[in-house]
Coordinates of C-alpha atoms (C1' of nucleotides) in Angstrom, one line a residue:
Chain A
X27 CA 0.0 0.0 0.0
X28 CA 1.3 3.5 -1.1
X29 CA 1.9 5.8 2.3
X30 CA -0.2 8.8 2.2
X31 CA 1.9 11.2 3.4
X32 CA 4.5 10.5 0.8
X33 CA 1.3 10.8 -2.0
X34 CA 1.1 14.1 -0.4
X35 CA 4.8 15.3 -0.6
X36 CA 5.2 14.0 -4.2
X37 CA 2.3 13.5 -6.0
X38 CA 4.0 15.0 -9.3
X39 CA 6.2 12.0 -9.2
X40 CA 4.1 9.2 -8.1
X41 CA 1.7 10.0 -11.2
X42 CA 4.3 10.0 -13.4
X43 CA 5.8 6.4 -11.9
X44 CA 2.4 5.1 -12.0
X45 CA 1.8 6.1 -15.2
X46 CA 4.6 3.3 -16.1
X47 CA 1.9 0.7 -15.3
X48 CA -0.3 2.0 -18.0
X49 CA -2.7 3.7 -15.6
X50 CA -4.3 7.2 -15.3
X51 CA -2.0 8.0 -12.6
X52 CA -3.0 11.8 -12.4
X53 CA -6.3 11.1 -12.0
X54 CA -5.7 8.3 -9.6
X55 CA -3.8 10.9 -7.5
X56 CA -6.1 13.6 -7.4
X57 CA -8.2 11.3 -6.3
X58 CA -6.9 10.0 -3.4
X59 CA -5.2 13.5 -2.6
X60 CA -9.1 14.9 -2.6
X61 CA -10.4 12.6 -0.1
X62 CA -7.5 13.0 2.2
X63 CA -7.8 17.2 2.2
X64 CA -11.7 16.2 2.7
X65 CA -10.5 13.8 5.5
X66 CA -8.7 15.9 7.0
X67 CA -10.6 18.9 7.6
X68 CA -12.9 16.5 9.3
X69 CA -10.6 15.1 11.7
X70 CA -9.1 18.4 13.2
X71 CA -13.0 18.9 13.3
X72 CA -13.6 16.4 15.5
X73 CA -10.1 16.4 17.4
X74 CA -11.2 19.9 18.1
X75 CA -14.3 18.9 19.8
X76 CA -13.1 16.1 21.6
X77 CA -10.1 18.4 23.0
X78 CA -13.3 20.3 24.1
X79 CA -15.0 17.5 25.8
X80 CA -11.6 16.5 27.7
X81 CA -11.2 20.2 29.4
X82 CA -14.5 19.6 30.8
X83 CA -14.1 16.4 31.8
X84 CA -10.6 18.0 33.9
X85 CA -13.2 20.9 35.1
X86 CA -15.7 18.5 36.1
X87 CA -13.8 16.8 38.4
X88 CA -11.7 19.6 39.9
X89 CA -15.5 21.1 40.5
X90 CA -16.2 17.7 42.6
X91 CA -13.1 17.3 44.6
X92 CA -13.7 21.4 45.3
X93 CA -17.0 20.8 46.4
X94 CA -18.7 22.9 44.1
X95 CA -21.7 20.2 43.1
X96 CA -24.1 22.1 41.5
X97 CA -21.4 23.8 39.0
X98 CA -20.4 20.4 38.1
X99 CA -23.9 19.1 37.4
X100 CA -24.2 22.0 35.1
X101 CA -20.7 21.5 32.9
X102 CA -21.9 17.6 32.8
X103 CA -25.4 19.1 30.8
X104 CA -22.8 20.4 28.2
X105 CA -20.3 17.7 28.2
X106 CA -23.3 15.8 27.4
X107 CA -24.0 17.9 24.3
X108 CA -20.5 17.8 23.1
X109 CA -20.6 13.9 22.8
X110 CA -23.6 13.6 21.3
X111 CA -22.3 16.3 18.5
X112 CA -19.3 13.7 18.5
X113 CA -21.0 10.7 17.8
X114 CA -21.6 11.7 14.1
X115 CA -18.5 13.2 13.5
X116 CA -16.6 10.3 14.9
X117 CA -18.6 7.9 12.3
X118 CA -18.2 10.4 9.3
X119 CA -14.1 10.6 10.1
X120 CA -14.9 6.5 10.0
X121 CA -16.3 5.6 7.0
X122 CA -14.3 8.5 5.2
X123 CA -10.7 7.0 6.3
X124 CA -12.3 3.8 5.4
X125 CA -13.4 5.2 2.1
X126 CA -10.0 6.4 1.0
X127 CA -8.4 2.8 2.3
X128 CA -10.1 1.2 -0.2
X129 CA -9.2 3.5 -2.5
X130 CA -5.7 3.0 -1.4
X131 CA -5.8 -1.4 -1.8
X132 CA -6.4 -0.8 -4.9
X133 CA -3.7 1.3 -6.3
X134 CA -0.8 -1.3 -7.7
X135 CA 3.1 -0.1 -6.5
X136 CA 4.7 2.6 -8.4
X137 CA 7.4 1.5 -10.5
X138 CA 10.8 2.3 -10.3
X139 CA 12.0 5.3 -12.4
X140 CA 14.0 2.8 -14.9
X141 CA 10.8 0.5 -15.5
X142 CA 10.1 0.5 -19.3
X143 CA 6.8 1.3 -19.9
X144 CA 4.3 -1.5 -21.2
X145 CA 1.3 -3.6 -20.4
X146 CA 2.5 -6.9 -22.1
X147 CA 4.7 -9.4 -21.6
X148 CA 6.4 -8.5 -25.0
X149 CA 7.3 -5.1 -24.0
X150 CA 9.6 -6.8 -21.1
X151 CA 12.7 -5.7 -21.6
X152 CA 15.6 -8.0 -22.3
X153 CA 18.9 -7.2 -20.1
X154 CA 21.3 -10.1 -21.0
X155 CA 21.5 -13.6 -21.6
X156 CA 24.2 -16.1 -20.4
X157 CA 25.3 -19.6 -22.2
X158 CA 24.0 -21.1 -25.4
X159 CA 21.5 -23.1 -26.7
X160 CA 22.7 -26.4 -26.3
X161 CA 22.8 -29.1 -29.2
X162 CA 20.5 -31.5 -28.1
X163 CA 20.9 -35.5 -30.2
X164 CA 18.1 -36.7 -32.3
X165 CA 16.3 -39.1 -29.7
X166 CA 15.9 -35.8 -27.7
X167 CA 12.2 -35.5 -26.0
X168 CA 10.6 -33.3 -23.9
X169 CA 11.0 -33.7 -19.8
X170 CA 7.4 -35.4 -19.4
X171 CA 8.8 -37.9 -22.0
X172 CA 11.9 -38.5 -20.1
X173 CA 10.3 -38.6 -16.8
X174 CA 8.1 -41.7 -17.6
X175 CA 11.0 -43.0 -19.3
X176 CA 13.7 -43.3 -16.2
X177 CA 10.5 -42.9 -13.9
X178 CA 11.5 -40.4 -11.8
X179 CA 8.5 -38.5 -11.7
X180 CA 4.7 -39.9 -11.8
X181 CA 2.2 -37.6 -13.3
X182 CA -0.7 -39.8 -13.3
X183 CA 0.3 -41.1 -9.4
X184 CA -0.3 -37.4 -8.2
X185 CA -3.8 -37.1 -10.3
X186 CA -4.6 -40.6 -7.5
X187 CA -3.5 -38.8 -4.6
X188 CA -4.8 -35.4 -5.3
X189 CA -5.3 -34.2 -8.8
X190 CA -3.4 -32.6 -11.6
X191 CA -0.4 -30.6 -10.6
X192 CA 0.5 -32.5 -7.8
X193 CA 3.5 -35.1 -9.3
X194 CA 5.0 -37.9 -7.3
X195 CA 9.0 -37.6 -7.6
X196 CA 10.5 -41.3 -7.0
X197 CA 13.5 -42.7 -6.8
X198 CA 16.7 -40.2 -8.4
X199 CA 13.7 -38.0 -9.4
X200 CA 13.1 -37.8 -5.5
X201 CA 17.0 -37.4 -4.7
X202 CA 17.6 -35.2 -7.8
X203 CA 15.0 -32.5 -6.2
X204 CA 16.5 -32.5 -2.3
X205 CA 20.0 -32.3 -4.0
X206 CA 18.8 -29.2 -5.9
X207 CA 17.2 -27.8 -2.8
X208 CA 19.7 -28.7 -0.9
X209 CA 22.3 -27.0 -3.0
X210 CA 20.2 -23.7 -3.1
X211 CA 20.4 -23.9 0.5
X212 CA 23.9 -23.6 1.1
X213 CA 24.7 -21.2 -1.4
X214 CA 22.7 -19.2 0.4
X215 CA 24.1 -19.5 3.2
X216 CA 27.2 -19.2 1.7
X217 CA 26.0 -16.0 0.6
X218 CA 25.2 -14.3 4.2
X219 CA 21.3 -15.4 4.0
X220 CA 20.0 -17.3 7.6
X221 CA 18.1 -19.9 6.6
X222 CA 14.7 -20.5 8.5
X223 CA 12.2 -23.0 8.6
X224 CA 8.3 -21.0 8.6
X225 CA 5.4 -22.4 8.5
X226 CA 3.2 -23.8 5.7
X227 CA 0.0 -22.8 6.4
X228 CA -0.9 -19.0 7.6
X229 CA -3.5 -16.7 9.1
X230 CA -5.0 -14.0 7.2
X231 CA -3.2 -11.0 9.2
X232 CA -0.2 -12.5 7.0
X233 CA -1.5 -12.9 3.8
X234 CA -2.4 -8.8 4.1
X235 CA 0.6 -7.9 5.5
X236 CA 2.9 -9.0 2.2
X237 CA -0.2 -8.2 0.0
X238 CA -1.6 -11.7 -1.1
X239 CA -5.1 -10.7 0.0
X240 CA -7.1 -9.5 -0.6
X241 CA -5.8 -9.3 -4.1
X242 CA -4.9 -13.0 -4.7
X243 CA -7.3 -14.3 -2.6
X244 CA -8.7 -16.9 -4.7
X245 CA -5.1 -18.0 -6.1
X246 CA -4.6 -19.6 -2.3
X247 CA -5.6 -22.6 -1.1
X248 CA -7.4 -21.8 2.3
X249 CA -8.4 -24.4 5.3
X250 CA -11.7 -23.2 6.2
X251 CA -12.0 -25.0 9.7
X252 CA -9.1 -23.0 10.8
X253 CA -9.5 -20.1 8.5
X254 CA -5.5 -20.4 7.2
X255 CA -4.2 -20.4 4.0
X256 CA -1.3 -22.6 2.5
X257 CA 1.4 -20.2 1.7
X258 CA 1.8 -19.9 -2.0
X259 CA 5.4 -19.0 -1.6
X260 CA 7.8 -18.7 1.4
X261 CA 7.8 -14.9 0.7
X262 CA 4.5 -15.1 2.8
X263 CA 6.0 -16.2 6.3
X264 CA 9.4 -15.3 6.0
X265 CA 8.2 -11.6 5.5
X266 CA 5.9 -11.4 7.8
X267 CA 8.3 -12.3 10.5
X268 CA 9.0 -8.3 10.1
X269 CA 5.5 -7.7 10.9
X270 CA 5.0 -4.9 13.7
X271 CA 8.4 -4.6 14.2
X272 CA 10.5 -2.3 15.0
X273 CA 14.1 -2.7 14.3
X274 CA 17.2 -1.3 15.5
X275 CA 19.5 0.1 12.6
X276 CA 21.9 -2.2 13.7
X277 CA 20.3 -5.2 12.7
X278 CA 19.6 -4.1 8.8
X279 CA 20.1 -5.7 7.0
X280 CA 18.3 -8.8 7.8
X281 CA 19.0 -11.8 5.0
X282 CA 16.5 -14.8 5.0
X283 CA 16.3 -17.9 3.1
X284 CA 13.7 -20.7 3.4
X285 CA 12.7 -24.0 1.6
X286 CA 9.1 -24.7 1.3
X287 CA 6.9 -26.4 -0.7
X288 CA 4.9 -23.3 -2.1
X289 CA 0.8 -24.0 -3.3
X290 CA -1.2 -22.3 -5.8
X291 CA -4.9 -23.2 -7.0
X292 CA -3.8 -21.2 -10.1
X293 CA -7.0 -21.1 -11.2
X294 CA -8.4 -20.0 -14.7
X295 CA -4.6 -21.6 -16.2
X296 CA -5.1 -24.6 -17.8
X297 CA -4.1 -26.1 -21.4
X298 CA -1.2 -27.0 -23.4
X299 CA 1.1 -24.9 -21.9
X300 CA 1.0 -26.1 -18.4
X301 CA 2.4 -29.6 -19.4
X302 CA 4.5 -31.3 -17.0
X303 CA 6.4 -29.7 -14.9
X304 CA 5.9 -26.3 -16.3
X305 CA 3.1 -25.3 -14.1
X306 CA 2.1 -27.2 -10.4
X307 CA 0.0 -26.3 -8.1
X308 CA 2.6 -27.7 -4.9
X309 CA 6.1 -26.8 -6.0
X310 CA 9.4 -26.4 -4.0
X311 CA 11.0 -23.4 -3.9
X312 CA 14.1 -21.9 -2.2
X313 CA 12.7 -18.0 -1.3
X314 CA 15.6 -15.6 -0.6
X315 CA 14.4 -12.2 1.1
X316 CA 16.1 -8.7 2.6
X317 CA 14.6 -6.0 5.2
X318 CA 17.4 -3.1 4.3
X319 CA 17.7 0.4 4.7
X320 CA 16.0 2.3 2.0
X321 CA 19.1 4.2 0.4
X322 CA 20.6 0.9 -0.9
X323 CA 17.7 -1.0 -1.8
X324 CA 18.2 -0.9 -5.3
X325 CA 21.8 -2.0 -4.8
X326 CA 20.7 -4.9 -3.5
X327 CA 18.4 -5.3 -5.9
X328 CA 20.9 -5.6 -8.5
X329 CA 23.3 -7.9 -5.7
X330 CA 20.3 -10.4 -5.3
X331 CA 19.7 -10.9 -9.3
X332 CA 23.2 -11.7 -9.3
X333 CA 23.3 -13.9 -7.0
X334 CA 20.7 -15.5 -9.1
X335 CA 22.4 -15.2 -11.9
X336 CA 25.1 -17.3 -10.2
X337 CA 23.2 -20.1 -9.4
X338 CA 21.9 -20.4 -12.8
X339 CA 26.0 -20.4 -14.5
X340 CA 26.7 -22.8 -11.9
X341 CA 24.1 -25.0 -12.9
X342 CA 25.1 -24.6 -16.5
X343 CA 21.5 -23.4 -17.8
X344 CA 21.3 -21.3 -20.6
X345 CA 19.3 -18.8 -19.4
X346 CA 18.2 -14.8 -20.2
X347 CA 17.1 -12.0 -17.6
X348 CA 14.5 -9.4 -18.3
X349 CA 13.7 -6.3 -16.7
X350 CA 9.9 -6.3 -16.6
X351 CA 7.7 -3.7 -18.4
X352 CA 5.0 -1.6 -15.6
X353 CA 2.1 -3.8 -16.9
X354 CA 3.7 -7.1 -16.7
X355 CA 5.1 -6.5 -13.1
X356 CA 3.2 -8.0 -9.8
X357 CA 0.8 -5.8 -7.8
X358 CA 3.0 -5.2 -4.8
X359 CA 6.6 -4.7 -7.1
X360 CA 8.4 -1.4 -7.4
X361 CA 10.9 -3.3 -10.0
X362 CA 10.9 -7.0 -10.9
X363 CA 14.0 -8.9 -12.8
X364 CA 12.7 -12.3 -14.6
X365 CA 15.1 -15.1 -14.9
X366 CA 13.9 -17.7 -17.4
X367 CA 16.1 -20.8 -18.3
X368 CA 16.2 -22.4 -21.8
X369 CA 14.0 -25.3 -22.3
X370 CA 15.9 -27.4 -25.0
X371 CA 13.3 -29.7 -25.9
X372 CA 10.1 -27.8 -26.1
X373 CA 12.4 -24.7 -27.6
X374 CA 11.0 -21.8 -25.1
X375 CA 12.1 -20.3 -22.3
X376 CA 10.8 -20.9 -19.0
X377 CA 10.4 -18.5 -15.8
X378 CA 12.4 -19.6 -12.8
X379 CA 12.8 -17.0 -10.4
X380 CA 11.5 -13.1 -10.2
X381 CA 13.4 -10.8 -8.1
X382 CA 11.6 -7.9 -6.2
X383 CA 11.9 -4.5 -4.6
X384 CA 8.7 -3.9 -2.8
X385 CA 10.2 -0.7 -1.5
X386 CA 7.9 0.2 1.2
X387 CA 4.7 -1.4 -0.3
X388 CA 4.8 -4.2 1.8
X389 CA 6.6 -3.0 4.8
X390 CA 4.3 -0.3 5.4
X391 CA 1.2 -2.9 5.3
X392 CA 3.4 -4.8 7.8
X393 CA 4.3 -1.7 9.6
X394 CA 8.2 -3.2 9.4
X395 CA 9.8 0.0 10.5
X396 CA 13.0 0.9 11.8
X397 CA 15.2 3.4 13.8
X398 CA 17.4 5.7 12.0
X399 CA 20.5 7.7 12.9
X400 CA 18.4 10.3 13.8
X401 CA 16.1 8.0 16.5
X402 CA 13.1 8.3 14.4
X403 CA 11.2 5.2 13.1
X404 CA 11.1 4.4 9.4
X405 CA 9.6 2.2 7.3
X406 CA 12.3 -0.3 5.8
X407 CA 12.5 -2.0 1.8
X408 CA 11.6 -5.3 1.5
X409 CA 13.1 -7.7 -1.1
X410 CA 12.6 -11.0 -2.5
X411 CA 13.9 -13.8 -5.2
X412 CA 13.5 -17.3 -5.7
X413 CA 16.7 -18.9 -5.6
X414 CA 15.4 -20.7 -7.0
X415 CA 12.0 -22.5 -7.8
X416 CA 12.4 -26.8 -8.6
X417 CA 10.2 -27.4 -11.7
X418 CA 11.4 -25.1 -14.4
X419 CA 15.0 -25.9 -13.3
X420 CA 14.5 -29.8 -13.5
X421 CA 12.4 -29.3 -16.4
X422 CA 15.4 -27.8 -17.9
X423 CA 18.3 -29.7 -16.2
X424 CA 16.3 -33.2 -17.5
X425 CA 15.8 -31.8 -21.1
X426 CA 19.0 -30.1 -22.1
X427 CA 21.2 -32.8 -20.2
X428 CA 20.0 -35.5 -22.1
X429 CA 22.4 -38.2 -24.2
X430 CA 21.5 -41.5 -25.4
X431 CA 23.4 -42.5 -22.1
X432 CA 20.5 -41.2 -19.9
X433 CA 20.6 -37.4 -18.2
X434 CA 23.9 -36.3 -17.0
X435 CA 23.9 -34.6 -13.6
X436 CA 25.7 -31.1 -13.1
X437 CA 28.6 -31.4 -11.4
X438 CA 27.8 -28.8 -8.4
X439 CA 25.0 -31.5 -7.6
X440 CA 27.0 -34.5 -8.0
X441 CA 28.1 -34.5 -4.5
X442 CA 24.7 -33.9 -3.3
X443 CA 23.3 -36.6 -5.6
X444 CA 26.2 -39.3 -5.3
X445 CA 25.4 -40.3 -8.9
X446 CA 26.3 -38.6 -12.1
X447 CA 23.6 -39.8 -14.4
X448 CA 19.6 -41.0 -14.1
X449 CA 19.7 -44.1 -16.4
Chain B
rG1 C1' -11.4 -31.6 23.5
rG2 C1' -11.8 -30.4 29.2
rU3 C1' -10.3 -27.0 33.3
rG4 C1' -7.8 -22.8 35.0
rA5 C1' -4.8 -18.3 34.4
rG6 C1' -3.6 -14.4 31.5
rG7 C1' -3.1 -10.5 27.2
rU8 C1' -0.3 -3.2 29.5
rG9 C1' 5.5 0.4 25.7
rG10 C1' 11.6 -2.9 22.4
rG11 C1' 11.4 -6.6 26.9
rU12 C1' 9.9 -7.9 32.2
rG13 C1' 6.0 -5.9 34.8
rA14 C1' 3.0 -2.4 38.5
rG15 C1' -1.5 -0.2 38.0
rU16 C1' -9.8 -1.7 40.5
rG17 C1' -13.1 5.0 37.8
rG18 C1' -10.4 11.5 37.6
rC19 C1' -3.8 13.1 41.0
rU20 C1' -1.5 7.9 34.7
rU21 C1' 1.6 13.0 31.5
rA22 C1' 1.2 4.4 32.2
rA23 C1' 5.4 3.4 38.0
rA24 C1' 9.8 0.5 38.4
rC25 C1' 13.5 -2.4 36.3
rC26 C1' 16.0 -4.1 31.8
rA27 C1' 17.5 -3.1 26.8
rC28 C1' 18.6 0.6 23.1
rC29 C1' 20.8 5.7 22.5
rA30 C1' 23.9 10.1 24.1
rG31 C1' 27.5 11.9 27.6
rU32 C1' 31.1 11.6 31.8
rU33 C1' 34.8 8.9 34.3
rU34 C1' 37.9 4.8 35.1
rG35 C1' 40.7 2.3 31.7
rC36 C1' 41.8 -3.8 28.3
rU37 C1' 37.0 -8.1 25.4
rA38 C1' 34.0 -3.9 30.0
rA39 C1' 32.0 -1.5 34.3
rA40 C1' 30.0 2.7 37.1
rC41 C1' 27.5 7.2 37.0
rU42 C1' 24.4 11.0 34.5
rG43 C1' 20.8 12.1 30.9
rA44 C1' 17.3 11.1 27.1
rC45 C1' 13.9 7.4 25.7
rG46 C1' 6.5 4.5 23.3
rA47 C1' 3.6 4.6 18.6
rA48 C1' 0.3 6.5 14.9
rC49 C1' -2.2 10.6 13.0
rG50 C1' -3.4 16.0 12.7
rG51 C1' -2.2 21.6 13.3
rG52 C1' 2.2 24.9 13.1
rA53 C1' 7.8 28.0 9.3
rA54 C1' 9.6 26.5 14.0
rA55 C1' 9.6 26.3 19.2
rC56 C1' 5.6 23.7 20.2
rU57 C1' 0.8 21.6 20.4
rG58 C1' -3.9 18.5 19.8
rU59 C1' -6.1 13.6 19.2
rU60 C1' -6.1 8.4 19.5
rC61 C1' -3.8 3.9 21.3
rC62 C1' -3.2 -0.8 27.5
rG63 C1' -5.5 -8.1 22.5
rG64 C1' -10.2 -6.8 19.0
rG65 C1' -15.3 -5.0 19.0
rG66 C1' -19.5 -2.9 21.5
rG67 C1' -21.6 -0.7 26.2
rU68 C1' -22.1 2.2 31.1
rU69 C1' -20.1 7.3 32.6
rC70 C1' -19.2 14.2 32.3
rG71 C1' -14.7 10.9 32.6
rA72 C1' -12.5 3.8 31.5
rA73 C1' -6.1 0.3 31.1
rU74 C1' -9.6 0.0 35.4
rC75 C1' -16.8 -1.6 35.5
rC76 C1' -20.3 -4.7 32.0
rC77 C1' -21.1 -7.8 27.3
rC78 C1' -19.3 -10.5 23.0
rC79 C1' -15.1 -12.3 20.3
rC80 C1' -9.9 -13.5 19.4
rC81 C1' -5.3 -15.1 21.0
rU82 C1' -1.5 -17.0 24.5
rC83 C1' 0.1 -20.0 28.6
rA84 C1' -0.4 -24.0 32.3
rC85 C1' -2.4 -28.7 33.7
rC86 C1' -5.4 -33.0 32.1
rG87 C1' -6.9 -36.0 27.8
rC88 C1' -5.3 -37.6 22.9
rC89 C1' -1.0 -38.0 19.9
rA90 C1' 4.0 -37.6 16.0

RNA sequence: GGUGAGGUGGGUGAGUGGCUUAAACCACCAGUUUGCUAAACUGACGAACGGGAAACUGUUCCGGGGGUUCGAAUCCCCCCCUCACCGCCA
């Protein structure tokens, strides 16, 4: 959620950065800039009157405990009055700062000065590409091909169980994925991020603090017994452990990592595209996420996506970053960097991670705030990456590894694995 | 699931209707002094929002929501959560 004061201060500018998104951001300004002069006006109204109502009160009393009775019956008569005048006013300043909330949950993050402009996909912008397609041999298939093949992973298993988009990994499927996770996991720690197990399922104070609802509502699984949701990503709890806190500057700033399993209902995608492993709805991903200072938070923007970056030379994937257009970016996301690996066998390129500055978006949902040189309290950046998520890397691991041998492991996972090949 | 006890500032925790401007202690911060991984002393120290050029000042906030009252952390009602014990159980 956009902070009002700072819609105040530079409205000009927020227009302008909104405008990246493809919206009427003038108009969405003035808007909200009307109903807060509007608000306003009717809360020093009402803070006037109920400064009123507290001398009395003081006047009252020092009457009683003076003895003078019947001139405190008499003030009570008016103190009376001012409440009742109050009543309205307190329900008018209500429903307006409720009315100008709502008009607030709705307004999307403004991008980042350096967004391109866009609404579609197409207009992301390309910012580099690493490796090269490799040369695949002519028995070459697709990774739901391969998986039956060496059965590693059971599509039809998971449709038993649970239903489409839920696969059963066995045997060096199963050790190929905790090897992967595994190895995320200590290059992040390697890396200076504390890894930390959250939970899986969370309440809805959560899901609005790193803005999943009430946007995404419907995209989350939810356990209506217990009124939690599943987290769709670990971005969810690890976040949220910055919720109503006030840190000291001394602790910024804070690196996380997590495994989870992440679930989506992902509902409304279904067809060709979705094929395999290319989109679940329980997946396993390895979240990296920041609390920093807001002066560097781009820096670290572009120190995450490297990092990224690393993982994805390490693993020897062909892969190309883009710097997502306005339109294309996620609700909560002042600037978003796609990485998207090369999938050799069905020839397109598949989205593995997205890197995030929130700015304060989230943090001042969360009210994650901390205290600067100066002893005031200020809202922090928040960050995020995947680092990465399973599928699409496995997808493209199985695919462009593949020989007539059987699919040749990368060497960084070799020790994690203890074999070299799934044959 | 049953029973009981609780929810107060960054933390511990006092506070049963107006003198609370929320005590005290701890932590954080600043300073002084002594000097070796630090201690002692002194001082400052809640948050959000509004008004003001500023000094400053107003309002709200003691789990959440209602109510009683001129006045509520304090009394009443509803809800939520936490802890302890018992039961069940990995």
């Amino acid at each position: 959620m956009l902070q009002i004061a700072n819609i105040r201060k530079n409205a000009n500018e927020l227009a302008e950065r909104l405008a990246i998104r493809g919206l009427d951001g003038q108009a969405l300004i003035a808007q909200v800039i009307e109903l807060d002069e509007r608000n306003r006006a009717k809360r020093t109204e009402m803070e006037t009157l109920q400064a009123k109502g507290n001398q009395l009160s003081s006047q009252i009393r020092d009457m009683y405990q003076s003895g003078q009775k019947d001139a405190g019956d008499a003030l009570k008569l008016e103190s009376a009055q001012i409440k009742d005048s109050l009543k309205s006013l307190e329900t008018d300043v209500e429903l307006a700062d409720k009315e100008l909330l709502q008009l607030l949950l709705t307004i999307p993050n403004t991008p980042s000065m350096e967004v391109p402009k866009g609404k579609t996909p197409e207009e992301n912008q390309e910012v580099s590409q690493w490796g090269a397609k490799p040369d695949l041999y002519d028995g070459a298939v697709p990774h739901w091909e391969l998986a039956a093949k060496y059965d590693i992973i059971d599509f039809e298993l998971g449709v038993k169980l649970t239903g489409a988009g839920f696969p059963v990994y066995k045997g060096k499927g199963a050790i190929f994925q905790r090897a992967l996770i595994q190895f995320f996991l200590n290059e992040a720690g390697k890396a200076g991020y504390m890894e930390v197990q959250p939970p899986l399922l969370v309440n809805a104070d959560s899901g609005y603090g790193t803005g999943q609802l009430p946007d995404k509502e419907g995209q989350m699984y939810h356990c209506g017994v217990d009124d939690l949701y599943l987290i769709p990503t670990a971005e969810v709890p690890i976040t949220n452990l910055y919720r109503d806190v006030i840190l000291n500057e001394s602790q910024l700033p804070i690196k996380n990592a997590g495994y989870t399993p992440c679930f989506r209902r992902e509902a409304g995608s279904y067809g060709a595209h979705v094929r395999g492993l290319n989109r679940l709805h329980q997946f396993d991903k390895v979240e990296i996420v920041q609390i920093v200072k807001p002066e560097g938070s781009y820096a670290v923007l572009e120190d995450m996506q490297n990092y990224v970056q690393g993982l994805l030379q390490k693993l020897g994937l062909h892969y190309r970053v883009l710097l997502l257009c306005g339109g294309d970016m996620g609700f909560t996301s002042a600037k978003t960097y796609d990485m998207e690996v090369w999938s050799a066998a069905q020839e397109k390129w598949l989205e593995c991670s997205s890197i995030s500055n929130f700015e304060t978006f989230q943090t001042n949902r969360l009210k994650c705030r901390y205290r600067n040189a100066e002893g005031k309290t200020e809202l922090a950046h928040s960050l995020n990456g995947s680092a990465l998520a399973l599928p699409r890397i496995v997808a493209a691991l199985l695919e462009n590894n593949q020989t007539a041998e059987g699919i040749r492991v990368p060497d960084v996972l070799v020790p994690y694995t203890g074999f070299t090949f799934i044959n």
